[in-house]
Tab-separated table of C-alpha atoms in Angstrom:
chain	number	residue	atom	x	y	z
A	232	UNK	CA	0.000	0.000	0.000
A	233	UNK	CA	1.190	3.494	-0.836
A	234	UNK	CA	0.450	6.532	1.332
A	235	UNK	CA	-0.105	10.250	0.919
A	236	UNK	CA	0.056	13.127	3.388
A	237	UNK	CA	-3.136	15.107	3.929
A	238	UNK	CA	-3.053	18.426	5.735
A	239	UNK	CA	-0.251	20.928	6.240
A	240	UNK	CA	-0.251	21.617	9.991
A	241	UNK	CA	2.247	19.240	11.661
A	242	UNK	CA	-0.133	18.915	14.599
A	243	UNK	CA	-2.945	17.473	12.494
A	244	UNK	CA	-1.632	16.183	9.161
A	245	UNK	CA	-1.883	12.448	8.593
A	246	UNK	CA	-0.402	9.794	6.361
A	247	UNK	CA	-3.284	8.004	4.655
A	248	UNK	CA	-3.463	5.110	2.244
A	249	UNK	CA	-3.948	6.083	-1.397
A	250	UNK	CA	-7.184	4.090	-1.440
A	251	UNK	CA	-9.895	5.319	0.909
A	252	UNK	CA	-12.655	2.908	1.880
A	253	UNK	CA	-16.213	4.184	1.638
A	254	UNK	CA	-18.450	2.986	4.471
A	255	UNK	CA	-21.680	4.592	3.237
A	256	UNK	CA	-23.785	1.427	3.259
A	257	UNK	CA	-22.114	-0.377	6.150
A	258	UNK	CA	-24.696	-1.142	8.796
A	259	UNK	CA	-27.629	-0.727	6.434
A	260	UNK	CA	-27.585	-2.369	3.000
A	261	UNK	CA	-24.307	-4.151	3.790
A	262	UNK	CA	-24.794	-6.310	6.865
A	263	UNK	CA	-22.509	-6.224	9.885
A	264	UNK	CA	-20.699	-9.484	9.216
A	265	UNK	CA	-19.818	-8.480	5.663
A	266	UNK	CA	-18.925	-4.932	6.706
A	267	UNK	CA	-16.561	-6.196	9.403
A	268	UNK	CA	-14.936	-8.623	6.940
A	269	UNK	CA	-14.322	-5.833	4.408
A	270	UNK	CA	-12.949	-3.506	7.087
A	271	UNK	CA	-10.665	-6.209	8.475
A	272	UNK	CA	-9.247	-7.049	5.039
A	273	UNK	CA	-8.748	-3.376	4.194
A	274	UNK	CA	-6.700	-2.815	7.353
A	275	UNK	CA	-4.787	-6.053	6.814
A	276	UNK	CA	-3.803	-4.773	3.350
A	277	UNK	CA	-2.446	-1.540	4.844
A	278	UNK	CA	-5.502	0.645	4.374
A	279	UNK	CA	-6.072	3.274	7.048
A	280	UNK	CA	-8.465	5.873	5.576
A	281	UNK	CA	-12.197	5.207	6.079
A	282	UNK	CA	-14.958	7.585	4.985
A	283	UNK	CA	-18.465	7.995	6.392
A	284	UNK	CA	-21.046	10.669	7.219
A	285	UNK	CA	-23.572	11.396	9.941
A	286	UNK	CA	-26.410	11.008	7.409
A	287	UNK	CA	-25.424	7.574	6.021
A	288	UNK	CA	-27.699	5.910	5.117
A	289	UNK	CA	-30.931	7.728	5.955
A	290	UNK	CA	-32.546	6.813	2.637
A	291	UNK	CA	-32.320	3.105	3.344
A	292	UNK	CA	-34.883	3.130	6.154
A	293	UNK	CA	-36.434	6.594	5.976
A	294	UNK	CA	-34.599	7.648	9.123
A	295	UNK	CA	-31.940	10.224	9.849
A	296	UNK	CA	-28.771	8.216	9.233
A	297	UNK	CA	-26.058	7.289	11.683
A	298	UNK	CA	-25.986	3.558	10.852
A	299	UNK	CA	-22.570	3.727	9.217
A	300	UNK	CA	-20.934	5.663	12.068
A	301	UNK	CA	-22.510	3.321	14.612
A	302	UNK	CA	-21.203	0.238	12.814
A	303	UNK	CA	-17.718	1.731	12.587
A	304	UNK	CA	-17.872	2.406	16.326
A	305	UNK	CA	-18.766	-1.218	17.025
A	306	UNK	CA	-15.995	-2.418	14.706
A	307	UNK	CA	-13.423	-0.150	16.368
A	308	UNK	CA	-14.340	-1.395	19.837
A	309	UNK	CA	-14.396	-5.060	18.843
A	310	UNK	CA	-10.993	-4.848	17.147
A	311	UNK	CA	-9.272	-2.495	19.580
A	312	UNK	CA	-8.770	0.102	16.849
A	313	UNK	CA	-7.080	3.327	17.936
A	314	UNK	CA	-5.903	6.444	16.148
A	315	UNK	CA	-3.834	4.437	13.668
A	316	UNK	CA	-6.964	4.367	11.483
A	317	UNK	CA	-8.045	7.725	10.068
A	318	UNK	CA	-11.825	8.048	9.997
A	319	UNK	CA	-13.348	10.935	8.084
A	320	UNK	CA	-16.964	11.936	8.579
A	321	UNK	CA	-19.232	14.720	7.382
A	322	UNK	CA	-22.019	16.912	8.680
A	323	UNK	CA	-24.521	19.350	7.243
A	324	UNK	CA	-26.720	16.999	5.211
A	325	UNK	CA	-28.439	14.971	7.922
A	326	UNK	CA	-32.251	15.206	7.765
A	327	UNK	CA	-33.678	16.849	10.856
A	328	UNK	CA	-36.614	14.442	11.018
A	329	UNK	CA	-37.342	10.928	9.754
A	330	UNK	CA	-38.982	10.824	6.364
A	331	UNK	CA	-37.416	14.101	5.218
A	332	UNK	CA	-34.265	14.808	3.210
A	333	UNK	CA	-31.209	17.026	3.240
A	334	UNK	CA	-32.616	19.409	0.617
A	335	UNK	CA	-35.933	20.204	2.275
A	336	UNK	CA	-34.912	19.659	5.906
A	337	UNK	CA	-31.149	19.311	6.286
A	338	UNK	CA	-29.267	20.199	9.442
A	339	UNK	CA	-27.140	22.888	7.747
A	340	UNK	CA	-23.863	24.476	8.806
A	341	UNK	CA	-24.643	26.791	11.703
A	342	UNK	CA	-22.161	26.923	14.579
A	343	UNK	CA	-24.719	25.183	16.808
A	344	UNK	CA	-25.205	22.338	14.331
A	345	UNK	CA	-21.473	21.939	13.766
A	346	UNK	CA	-20.819	21.537	17.488
A	347	UNK	CA	-23.772	19.268	18.246
A	348	UNK	CA	-23.454	17.096	15.136
A	349	UNK	CA	-19.727	16.643	15.617
A	350	UNK	CA	-20.327	15.560	19.201
A	351	UNK	CA	-22.913	12.992	18.111
A	352	UNK	CA	-20.501	11.658	15.475
A	353	UNK	CA	-17.742	11.286	18.071
A	354	UNK	CA	-20.121	9.348	20.294
A	355	UNK	CA	-21.276	7.026	17.514
A	356	UNK	CA	-17.721	6.400	16.329
A	357	UNK	CA	-16.377	6.065	19.860
A	358	UNK	CA	-13.531	8.535	19.355
A	359	UNK	CA	-12.270	11.513	21.317
A	360	UNK	CA	-11.178	13.296	18.141
A	361	UNK	CA	-12.540	13.315	14.595
A	362	UNK	CA	-9.496	12.968	12.331
A	363	UNK	CA	-11.135	14.714	9.369
A	364	UNK	CA	-14.488	16.513	9.397
A	365	UNK	CA	-16.147	17.722	6.192
A	366	UNK	CA	-18.851	20.258	5.465
A	367	UNK	CA	-20.970	17.824	3.458
A	368	UNK	CA	-23.026	20.285	1.416
A	369	UNK	CA	-23.251	24.073	1.342
A	370	UNK	CA	-25.615	26.150	3.466
A	371	UNK	CA	-26.425	29.553	2.020
A	372	UNK	CA	-28.671	30.453	4.963
A	373	UNK	CA	-25.730	30.771	7.360
A	374	UNK	CA	-22.948	33.391	7.016
A	375	UNK	CA	-19.754	31.699	5.922
A	376	UNK	CA	-17.852	33.330	8.751
A	377	UNK	CA	-20.079	31.547	11.280
A	378	UNK	CA	-19.417	28.206	9.602
A	379	UNK	CA	-15.666	28.835	9.399
A	380	UNK	CA	-15.479	29.873	13.042
A	381	UNK	CA	-17.680	26.963	14.133
A	382	UNK	CA	-15.331	24.405	12.589
A	383	UNK	CA	-12.236	26.271	13.839
A	384	UNK	CA	-13.481	26.190	17.440
A	385	UNK	CA	-13.580	22.392	17.371
A	386	UNK	CA	-10.038	22.239	16.011
A	387	UNK	CA	-8.861	24.610	18.748
A	388	UNK	CA	-10.534	22.435	21.394
A	389	UNK	CA	-8.841	19.312	20.055
A	390	UNK	CA	-12.002	17.416	19.098
A	391	UNK	CA	-11.359	17.756	15.350
A	392	UNK	CA	-8.117	17.503	13.393
A	393	UNK	CA	-8.345	18.351	9.700
A	394	UNK	CA	-11.176	20.153	7.929
A	395	UNK	CA	-12.641	19.255	4.572
A	396	UNK	CA	-15.361	20.364	2.184
A	397	UNK	CA	-17.561	18.482	-0.238
A	398	UNK	CA	-19.976	19.345	-3.032
A	399	UNK	CA	-19.625	23.128	-2.856
A	400	UNK	CA	-19.010	25.603	-5.645
A	401	UNK	CA	-15.285	26.343	-5.832
A	402	UNK	CA	-15.816	30.081	-5.460
A	403	UNK	CA	-17.617	29.400	-2.179
A	404	UNK	CA	-14.784	27.167	-1.010
A	405	UNK	CA	-12.224	29.836	-1.829
A	406	UNK	CA	-14.258	32.484	0.005
A	407	UNK	CA	-14.431	30.286	3.120
A	408	UNK	CA	-10.704	29.568	2.959
A	409	UNK	CA	-9.967	33.291	2.576
A	410	UNK	CA	-12.098	34.115	5.622
A	411	UNK	CA	-10.201	31.507	7.627
A	412	UNK	CA	-6.789	32.680	6.433
A	413	UNK	CA	-7.539	36.331	7.209
A	414	UNK	CA	-8.545	35.397	10.765
A	415	UNK	CA	-5.629	33.027	11.305
A	416	UNK	CA	-7.981	30.057	11.555
A	417	UNK	CA	-7.716	26.560	10.068
A	418	UNK	CA	-9.483	26.165	6.733
A	419	UNK	CA	-10.579	23.409	4.424
A	420	UNK	CA	-7.634	21.332	3.200
A	421	UNK	CA	-9.297	18.177	1.886
A	422	UNK	CA	-11.831	18.384	-0.930
A	423	UNK	CA	-14.290	15.582	-1.658
A	424	UNK	CA	-15.931	15.628	-5.076
A	425	UNK	CA	-17.100	13.036	-7.572
A	426	UNK	CA	-14.389	12.116	-10.058
A	427	UNK	CA	-13.775	9.286	-12.479
A	428	UNK	CA	-12.064	8.721	-15.817
A	429	UNK	CA	-15.288	9.295	-17.718
A	430	UNK	CA	-16.407	12.902	-17.751
A	431	UNK	CA	-19.954	14.220	-17.352
A	432	UNK	CA	-21.535	16.708	-19.717
A	433	UNK	CA	-20.994	20.327	-18.757
A	434	UNK	CA	-23.791	21.853	-20.828
A	435	UNK	CA	-26.648	20.813	-18.549
A	436	UNK	CA	-27.310	22.060	-15.003
A	437	UNK	CA	-26.796	19.713	-12.100
A	438	UNK	CA	-29.843	19.390	-9.892
A	439	UNK	CA	-28.927	17.147	-6.966
A	440	UNK	CA	-28.554	20.154	-4.679
A	441	UNK	CA	-30.824	23.197	-4.986
A	442	UNK	CA	-27.976	25.658	-5.564
A	443	UNK	CA	-26.347	23.532	-8.276
A	444	UNK	CA	-23.268	23.215	-6.092
A	445	UNK	CA	-22.680	19.501	-6.584
A	446	UNK	CA	-19.925	19.046	-9.116
A	447	UNK	CA	-17.714	16.406	-10.533
A	448	UNK	CA	-14.160	17.572	-10.103
A	449	UNK	CA	-13.284	19.497	-13.230
A	450	UNK	CA	-10.879	22.021	-14.675
A	451	UNK	CA	-11.620	24.708	-12.073
A	452	UNK	CA	-10.918	22.407	-9.142
A	453	UNK	CA	-7.821	20.904	-10.760
A	454	UNK	CA	-6.475	24.393	-11.405
A	455	UNK	CA	-7.107	25.239	-7.762
A	456	UNK	CA	-5.250	22.131	-6.582
A	457	UNK	CA	-2.239	23.076	-8.712
A	458	UNK	CA	-2.237	26.629	-7.382
A	459	UNK	CA	-2.630	25.728	-3.702
A	460	UNK	CA	-0.030	23.177	-2.542
A	461	UNK	CA	-1.136	21.074	0.401
A	462	UNK	CA	-4.703	20.469	-0.762
A	463	UNK	CA	-5.959	16.959	-1.516
A	464	UNK	CA	-8.867	15.679	-3.583
A	465	UNK	CA	-10.675	12.634	-2.223
A	466	UNK	CA	-12.506	11.368	-5.294
A	467	UNK	CA	-15.819	9.700	-4.599
A	468	UNK	CA	-17.690	7.477	-7.090
A	469	UNK	CA	-14.467	6.681	-8.967
A	470	UNK	CA	-16.077	3.562	-10.462
A	471	UNK	CA	-19.385	5.270	-11.247
A	472	UNK	CA	-21.471	2.818	-9.221
A	473	UNK	CA	-20.491	-0.147	-11.331
A	474	UNK	CA	-20.765	1.505	-14.746
A	475	UNK	CA	-17.430	0.155	-16.018
A	476	UNK	CA	-18.590	-3.401	-15.314
A	477	UNK	CA	-22.241	-2.813	-16.207
A	478	UNK	CA	-22.412	-0.304	-19.111
A	479	UNK	CA	-26.191	-0.174	-18.867
A	480	UNK	CA	-25.751	1.769	-15.611
A	481	UNK	CA	-24.106	4.717	-17.388
A	482	UNK	CA	-25.635	7.879	-15.871
A	483	UNK	CA	-27.487	10.086	-18.338
A	484	UNK	CA	-25.067	12.994	-17.943
A	485	UNK	CA	-22.185	10.757	-19.084
A	486	UNK	CA	-23.972	9.748	-22.299
A	487	UNK	CA	-22.230	12.006	-24.809
A	488	UNK	CA	-19.822	11.673	-27.779
A	489	UNK	CA	-16.681	11.847	-25.619
A	490	UNK	CA	-17.507	8.762	-23.565
A	491	UNK	CA	-16.844	6.025	-26.176
A	492	UNK	CA	-13.311	7.357	-26.850
A	493	UNK	CA	-12.368	7.335	-23.167
A	494	UNK	CA	-13.908	3.904	-22.672
A	495	UNK	CA	-11.952	2.574	-25.651
A	496	UNK	CA	-8.629	3.688	-24.171
A	497	UNK	CA	-9.533	2.249	-20.778
A	498	UNK	CA	-10.204	-1.127	-22.377
A	499	UNK	CA	-6.978	-0.934	-24.408
A	500	UNK	CA	-4.892	-0.309	-21.298
A	501	UNK	CA	-6.764	-3.016	-19.401
A	502	UNK	CA	-5.871	-5.549	-22.106
A	503	UNK	CA	-2.241	-4.414	-22.122
A	504	UNK	CA	-1.860	-4.708	-18.355
A	505	UNK	CA	-4.050	-7.745	-17.773
A	506	UNK	CA	-6.055	-5.669	-15.298
A	507	UNK	CA	-9.753	-4.897	-15.114
A	508	UNK	CA	-11.089	-1.549	-16.299
A	509	UNK	CA	-11.945	-0.690	-12.678
A	510	UNK	CA	-8.332	-1.284	-11.701
A	511	UNK	CA	-7.054	0.915	-14.522
A	512	UNK	CA	-9.320	3.751	-13.359
A	513	UNK	CA	-8.048	3.519	-9.770
A	514	UNK	CA	-4.412	3.301	-10.908
A	515	UNK	CA	-4.877	6.316	-13.173
A	516	UNK	CA	-6.421	8.382	-10.375
A	517	UNK	CA	-4.043	7.485	-7.577
A	518	UNK	CA	-0.772	7.625	-9.515
A	519	UNK	CA	-1.072	10.908	-11.379
A	520	UNK	CA	0.502	14.302	-10.793
A	521	UNK	CA	-2.432	15.691	-8.819
A	522	UNK	CA	-2.962	14.748	-5.157
A	523	UNK	CA	-5.974	12.454	-5.627
A	524	UNK	CA	-7.124	9.698	-3.274
A	525	UNK	CA	-9.854	7.529	-4.808
A	526	UNK	CA	-12.683	6.741	-2.414
A	527	UNK	CA	-14.335	3.434	-3.283
A	528	UNK	CA	-16.910	1.446	-1.396
A	529	UNK	CA	-17.087	-2.342	-1.394
A	530	UNK	CA	-20.002	-4.612	-0.590
A	531	UNK	CA	-17.832	-7.735	-0.494
A	532	UNK	CA	-14.249	-8.737	0.192
A	533	UNK	CA	-13.949	-9.740	-3.488
A	534	UNK	CA	-14.783	-6.203	-4.610
A	535	UNK	CA	-12.257	-4.818	-2.166
A	536	UNK	CA	-9.564	-7.192	-3.459
A	537	UNK	CA	-10.109	-5.919	-6.984
A	538	UNK	CA	-9.783	-2.323	-5.791
A	539	UNK	CA	-6.624	-3.061	-3.813
A	540	UNK	CA	-5.033	-4.613	-6.900
A	541	UNK	CA	-5.886	-1.462	-8.844
A	542	UNK	CA	-3.910	0.649	-6.400
A	543	UNK	CA	-0.896	-1.640	-6.902
A	544	UNK	CA	-1.120	-1.411	-10.699
A	545	UNK	CA	1.610	0.744	-12.250
A	546	UNK	CA	0.816	2.431	-15.557
A	547	UNK	CA	3.543	3.461	-17.967
A	548	UNK	CA	3.917	7.149	-18.815
A	549	UNK	CA	2.700	6.345	-22.327
A	550	UNK	CA	-0.423	4.604	-21.035
A	551	UNK	CA	-1.152	7.450	-18.685
A	552	UNK	CA	-0.718	9.974	-21.480
A	553	UNK	CA	-3.226	8.097	-23.635
A	554	UNK	CA	-5.713	7.952	-20.797
A	555	UNK	CA	-5.312	11.670	-20.151
A	556	UNK	CA	-5.629	12.668	-23.807
A	557	UNK	CA	-8.706	10.648	-24.809
A	558	UNK	CA	-11.761	12.757	-25.541
C-alpha cells in the first residue's frame, strides 16, 4: 500500500493510504458481518483511511442516518482500533426528522449544528477526536464566517483535526478559505468531489442540490489544486457505481460523444496490463501528478480485493498519457 500526506499543519496532518474505503452502506444495506470482513481485510492490506457521514444511510430506512458511524464504532471497539486508522466523517446533510431529506430539511452548517453534530458523530464512532471533518453540502442560509469559526473552534478544542469540504461551488470554497486565512484560523484542506475517468456533460445544469453546487471535479478544481499546494482531492464514485462493469448503468449525464473514446482507451490499457477496467481507473487516479485519493466502497471482500489490486497497478507514462488525452 502506498500513502499520501493530507493536511499541512504538523499537529494534524496524517499519512493516509492512497485508497480510501467508503463505508456509506455499512450497517444498512451491507450487513454487519460483511462490513466487518471488508474492514478487516482493508486494514490487513495496509488501508487506514475510512470515509463515512452522519447522514449515512438515511434513505435506506427513511430515518436520519447514523448507521454507518454506529457500525464503525462497534468495529473499532471489537478490534481495539485506535488512532492508527483515520476516519473521516461529514455533517450538514443529515435530515432533521425521519422521512425528510437534506434538501428540504437538512441540518445545515450553523455553529450550533457543527458543534452538536460533531459531538454525536464522536459518540457514535467512539472517538475523542474526529481525524477529518467535512462540510458535506453548502448552506447559504448561514454566514460563511459563522461556519468557518464553528469548525475552527472544534479544532482549537482538540475534538477535530483536519477540515474538509464536499460538493460546494469552488468560489464558495475559496471564500471560506480566505475568511479563515484572514482570521488566522484553520481552513478546508481536503476536498471531496465526484471524479472518475469518464467525464460528465458540462452543458446541462446539475440538480442534486438546490444551488447547483454539486460538481464532478473538473478544470476549475484541478487548477485550484495546482495553485494551492497542500490540498488533496478525495474522489468519490471513482467507479461510477459499477458503470465500467455494467455499461447499462451509465448515468445520463455521461452519455455524450466523448464517452466512447475514453472507454476505448480504458479497455486498451486493461488488455495491455491484464487488469480490469476498474483497476485501470483507480491506478490512473491514484498515480497521477495531482494529489488524488480515490474513495471506493465495497459490498464484499472480493470487490475490495479488486480495488486493492488497482492501487498496486503501475501504468507506464505512455499509457497514462493516452488515458489523459482521450476525448
